[in-house]
């Protein structure tokens, strides 16, 4: 699904371009998918008071506390050719999900889920009940209330969710290694490339790639603080 070798050809003096471009694609696709799928889930968690809320919240938050190797192991079993999801995928496409870019995207959506859903949930919870009820009283249907009132008032939550989801996917190592392995041009993302450079004592290349991640982490956190800083009212 990607052509990291081709990008290396455009930038022959920067051999890390392939893993960097592959990582950017993985983080971008994962973030878009999670924003789309996480929105209805976050809205339901923000509005429901039912008995299922706590168990669902616990499942969503599990990637925060679970060791990446544990999550990666179970995802490898689930997505492997003998697992329920992997077996269905093989029967559908003839290809394995494990050790593929598609498998990495699915795994990334799982371990970055709370970093997108929780900011959206907090943003939806901050939308006042009175505003929503007023819109409904004026005749707006539930979808109109959501898209015309809730979403515009949750822009900060969407920006925070996008930054957090992208940044977390960008730096993941354990799950990526377990599910994707280390296939150049297919699953060799930047964190795996850094590990390879350190193992081969190529510290110069490791410094370059690590510096890129370090700089991005600072920019991402700075963006979050600027997005969520209190507004001054005249």
Coordinates of C-alpha atoms in Angstrom, one line a residue:
X1 CA 0.0 0.0 0.0
X2 CA 3.0 2.2 0.1
X3 CA 6.2 2.9 -1.9
X4 CA 8.9 3.8 0.5
X5 CA 11.5 2.5 -1.9
X6 CA 10.4 5.1 -4.5
X7 CA 10.6 7.9 -2.0
X8 CA 14.1 6.8 -1.1
X9 CA 14.9 7.1 -4.8
X10 CA 13.8 10.7 -4.7
X11 CA 15.9 11.4 -1.6
X12 CA 19.0 9.2 -2.0
X13 CA 20.9 11.1 0.7
X14 CA 18.3 10.5 3.3
X15 CA 17.8 6.7 3.7
X16 CA 15.3 7.3 6.5
X17 CA 12.8 8.8 4.0
X18 CA 11.1 5.5 3.4
X19 CA 10.2 4.7 7.1
X20 CA 9.4 8.4 7.7
X21 CA 6.9 8.5 4.8
X22 CA 5.4 5.1 5.7
X23 CA 4.9 6.3 9.3
X24 CA 3.3 9.5 8.2
X25 CA 0.9 7.5 6.0
X26 CA 0.1 5.1 8.8
X27 CA -0.5 7.9 11.3
X28 CA -2.6 9.9 8.8
X29 CA -4.9 7.0 7.8
X30 CA -5.3 5.9 11.3
X31 CA -6.2 9.4 12.5
X32 CA -8.9 9.8 9.8
X33 CA -10.4 6.4 10.5
X34 CA -10.5 7.0 14.2
X35 CA -12.1 10.5 13.8
X36 CA -14.8 9.0 11.7
X37 CA -15.4 5.9 13.8
X38 CA -14.7 7.5 17.1
X39 CA -17.2 10.3 16.7
X40 CA -20.4 8.3 17.2
X41 CA -18.7 6.2 20.0
X42 CA -17.6 9.4 21.8
X43 CA -21.1 11.0 21.4
X44 CA -22.7 7.9 22.8
X45 CA -20.3 7.8 25.8
X46 CA -20.9 11.5 26.4
X47 CA -24.7 11.2 26.4
X48 CA -25.6 7.8 27.8
X49 CA -26.1 7.0 31.4
X50 CA -26.8 3.3 30.9
X51 CA -25.2 0.4 32.6
X52 CA -23.0 -0.3 29.5
X53 CA -21.2 3.0 29.7
X54 CA -18.6 2.0 32.3
X55 CA -17.6 -1.4 30.6
X56 CA -17.3 0.4 27.2
X57 CA -15.2 3.2 28.7
X58 CA -12.9 0.6 30.3
X59 CA -12.4 -1.2 26.9
X60 CA -11.7 2.1 25.1
X61 CA -9.1 3.1 27.8
X62 CA -7.3 -0.3 27.9
X63 CA -4.5 0.7 25.4
X64 CA -3.4 3.4 27.9
X65 CA -2.5 0.9 30.6
X66 CA -1.9 -2.3 28.8
X67 CA 1.8 -3.1 27.9
X68 CA 2.2 -2.7 24.1
X69 CA 3.7 -6.2 23.8
X70 CA 0.6 -7.7 25.4
X71 CA -1.7 -5.8 23.1
X72 CA 0.5 -6.6 20.2
X73 CA 0.5 -10.3 21.0
X74 CA -3.3 -10.6 21.1
X75 CA -3.7 -8.5 18.0
X76 CA -1.2 -10.8 16.3
X77 CA -3.3 -13.8 17.3
X78 CA -6.5 -12.0 16.2
X79 CA -5.2 -10.8 12.8
X80 CA -3.1 -13.9 12.0
X81 CA -4.2 -16.4 9.4
X82 CA -5.5 -18.7 12.2
X83 CA -7.3 -15.9 14.1
X84 CA -11.0 -15.1 13.5
X85 CA -10.4 -11.7 11.8
X86 CA -7.3 -12.9 9.9
X87 CA -9.0 -16.0 8.6
X88 CA -12.0 -14.0 7.4
X89 CA -9.6 -11.6 5.6
X90 CA -7.7 -14.4 3.9
X91 CA -10.9 -16.0 2.7
X92 CA -12.0 -12.5 1.3
X93 CA -8.7 -11.3 -0.3
X94 CA -6.3 -14.3 -0.3
X95 CA -3.7 -12.3 1.6
X96 CA -2.7 -12.3 5.3
X97 CA -3.4 -9.3 7.6
X98 CA -0.5 -9.9 9.9
X99 CA 2.8 -8.4 8.8
X100 CA 1.1 -6.1 6.2
X101 CA 0.4 -2.4 6.1
X102 CA -3.4 -3.0 6.3
X103 CA -2.8 -5.1 9.5
X104 CA -0.7 -2.2 10.9
X105 CA -3.6 0.3 10.2
X106 CA -6.1 -2.0 12.1
X107 CA -3.7 -2.4 15.0
X108 CA -3.0 1.3 15.1
X109 CA -6.7 2.1 15.3
X110 CA -6.9 -0.1 18.4
X111 CA -4.0 1.2 20.3
X112 CA -4.7 4.9 19.5
X113 CA -8.4 4.6 20.1
X114 CA -8.5 6.3 23.6
X115 CA -6.3 9.2 22.4
X116 CA -9.0 10.1 19.9
X117 CA -12.2 9.1 21.6
X118 CA -11.5 10.6 25.1
X119 CA -10.9 14.2 23.8
X120 CA -14.0 14.0 21.7
X121 CA -16.0 12.6 24.6
X122 CA -14.8 15.5 26.9
X123 CA -15.7 18.0 24.2
X124 CA -19.2 16.6 23.7
X125 CA -19.8 16.5 27.5
X126 CA -18.9 20.2 27.6
X127 CA -21.8 21.1 25.2
X128 CA -24.6 22.4 27.4
X129 CA -27.8 20.3 27.7
X130 CA -29.8 23.6 27.5
X131 CA -28.4 24.4 24.0
X132 CA -29.2 20.9 22.7
X133 CA -32.7 21.0 24.2
X134 CA -33.3 24.5 22.8
X135 CA -32.3 23.3 19.3
X136 CA -34.6 20.2 19.7
X137 CA -37.5 22.4 20.9
X138 CA -37.1 24.6 17.8
X139 CA -37.7 21.5 15.7
X140 CA -34.2 20.3 14.9
X141 CA -33.9 16.6 14.3
X142 CA -31.2 14.7 16.3
X143 CA -28.8 14.7 13.4
X144 CA -29.3 18.4 12.9
X145 CA -28.6 19.0 16.6
X146 CA -25.4 17.0 16.3
X147 CA -24.0 18.6 13.2
X148 CA -25.3 22.1 13.7
X149 CA -24.8 22.5 17.4
X150 CA -22.5 19.8 19.0
X151 CA -19.8 19.6 16.3
X152 CA -19.2 23.3 15.9
X153 CA -18.9 23.7 19.7
X154 CA -16.4 20.8 19.8
X155 CA -13.8 22.0 17.3
X156 CA -11.1 22.1 20.0
X157 CA -11.9 18.5 20.9
X158 CA -11.6 17.5 17.3
X159 CA -8.2 19.3 16.9
X160 CA -6.9 17.8 20.2
X161 CA -8.1 14.3 19.1
X162 CA -6.4 14.6 15.7
X163 CA -3.1 15.8 17.2
X164 CA -3.1 13.1 19.9
X165 CA -4.1 10.3 17.6
X166 CA -1.5 11.2 15.0
X167 CA 1.3 11.7 17.5
X168 CA 0.6 8.5 19.4
X169 CA 0.5 6.4 16.2
X170 CA 3.7 8.1 15.0
X171 CA 5.7 7.0 18.0
X172 CA 4.4 3.5 18.7
X173 CA 6.9 0.6 18.8
X174 CA 5.8 -2.5 20.6
X175 CA 2.5 -3.1 18.8
X176 CA 4.0 -2.2 15.4
X177 CA 6.8 -4.7 15.9
X178 CA 4.5 -7.5 17.0
X179 CA 1.9 -7.1 14.3
X180 CA 3.9 -5.6 11.4
X181 CA 7.4 -6.9 11.9
X182 CA 10.2 -5.1 10.0
X183 CA 9.5 -5.4 6.3
X184 CA 11.2 -2.5 4.4
X185 CA 8.7 -0.5 2.3
X186 CA 5.7 -2.3 3.9
X187 CA 5.8 -2.2 7.7
X188 CA 9.2 -0.7 8.6
X189 CA 8.1 2.5 10.3
X190 CA 10.4 5.1 11.9
X191 CA 10.5 3.7 15.4
X192 CA 11.6 0.3 14.0
X193 CA 14.2 2.0 11.8
X194 CA 15.6 3.7 14.9
X195 CA 15.8 0.4 16.7
X196 CA 17.6 -1.1 13.8
X197 CA 20.1 1.7 13.6
X198 CA 20.9 1.4 17.3
X199 CA 21.4 -2.4 17.0
X200 CA 23.8 -1.9 14.2
X201 CA 25.6 0.9 16.2
X202 CA 24.7 3.5 13.4
X203 CA 24.0 6.2 16.0
X204 CA 24.3 9.0 13.4
X205 CA 21.2 7.8 11.5
X206 CA 19.4 7.0 14.8
X207 CA 20.1 10.6 16.0
X208 CA 18.5 12.0 12.8
X209 CA 15.3 10.0 13.0
X210 CA 15.0 10.4 16.8
X211 CA 15.5 14.1 16.4
X212 CA 12.6 14.2 14.0
X213 CA 10.3 12.4 16.4
X214 CA 11.5 14.5 19.3
X215 CA 10.9 17.8 17.4
X216 CA 7.4 16.5 16.3
X217 CA 6.5 15.6 19.9
X218 CA 7.4 19.1 21.1
X219 CA 5.4 20.7 18.2
X220 CA 2.4 18.4 18.9
X221 CA 2.4 19.2 22.7
X222 CA 2.8 22.9 22.0
X223 CA -0.1 22.8 19.6
X224 CA -2.3 21.1 22.2
X225 CA -1.5 23.7 24.9
X226 CA -2.2 26.5 22.4
X227 CA -5.4 24.9 21.3
X228 CA -6.7 24.3 24.8
X229 CA -5.4 27.5 26.6
X230 CA -8.2 29.5 28.2
X231 CA -9.7 32.2 26.1
X232 CA -9.6 35.8 27.2
X233 CA -12.9 37.5 27.2
X234 CA -13.0 41.3 26.7

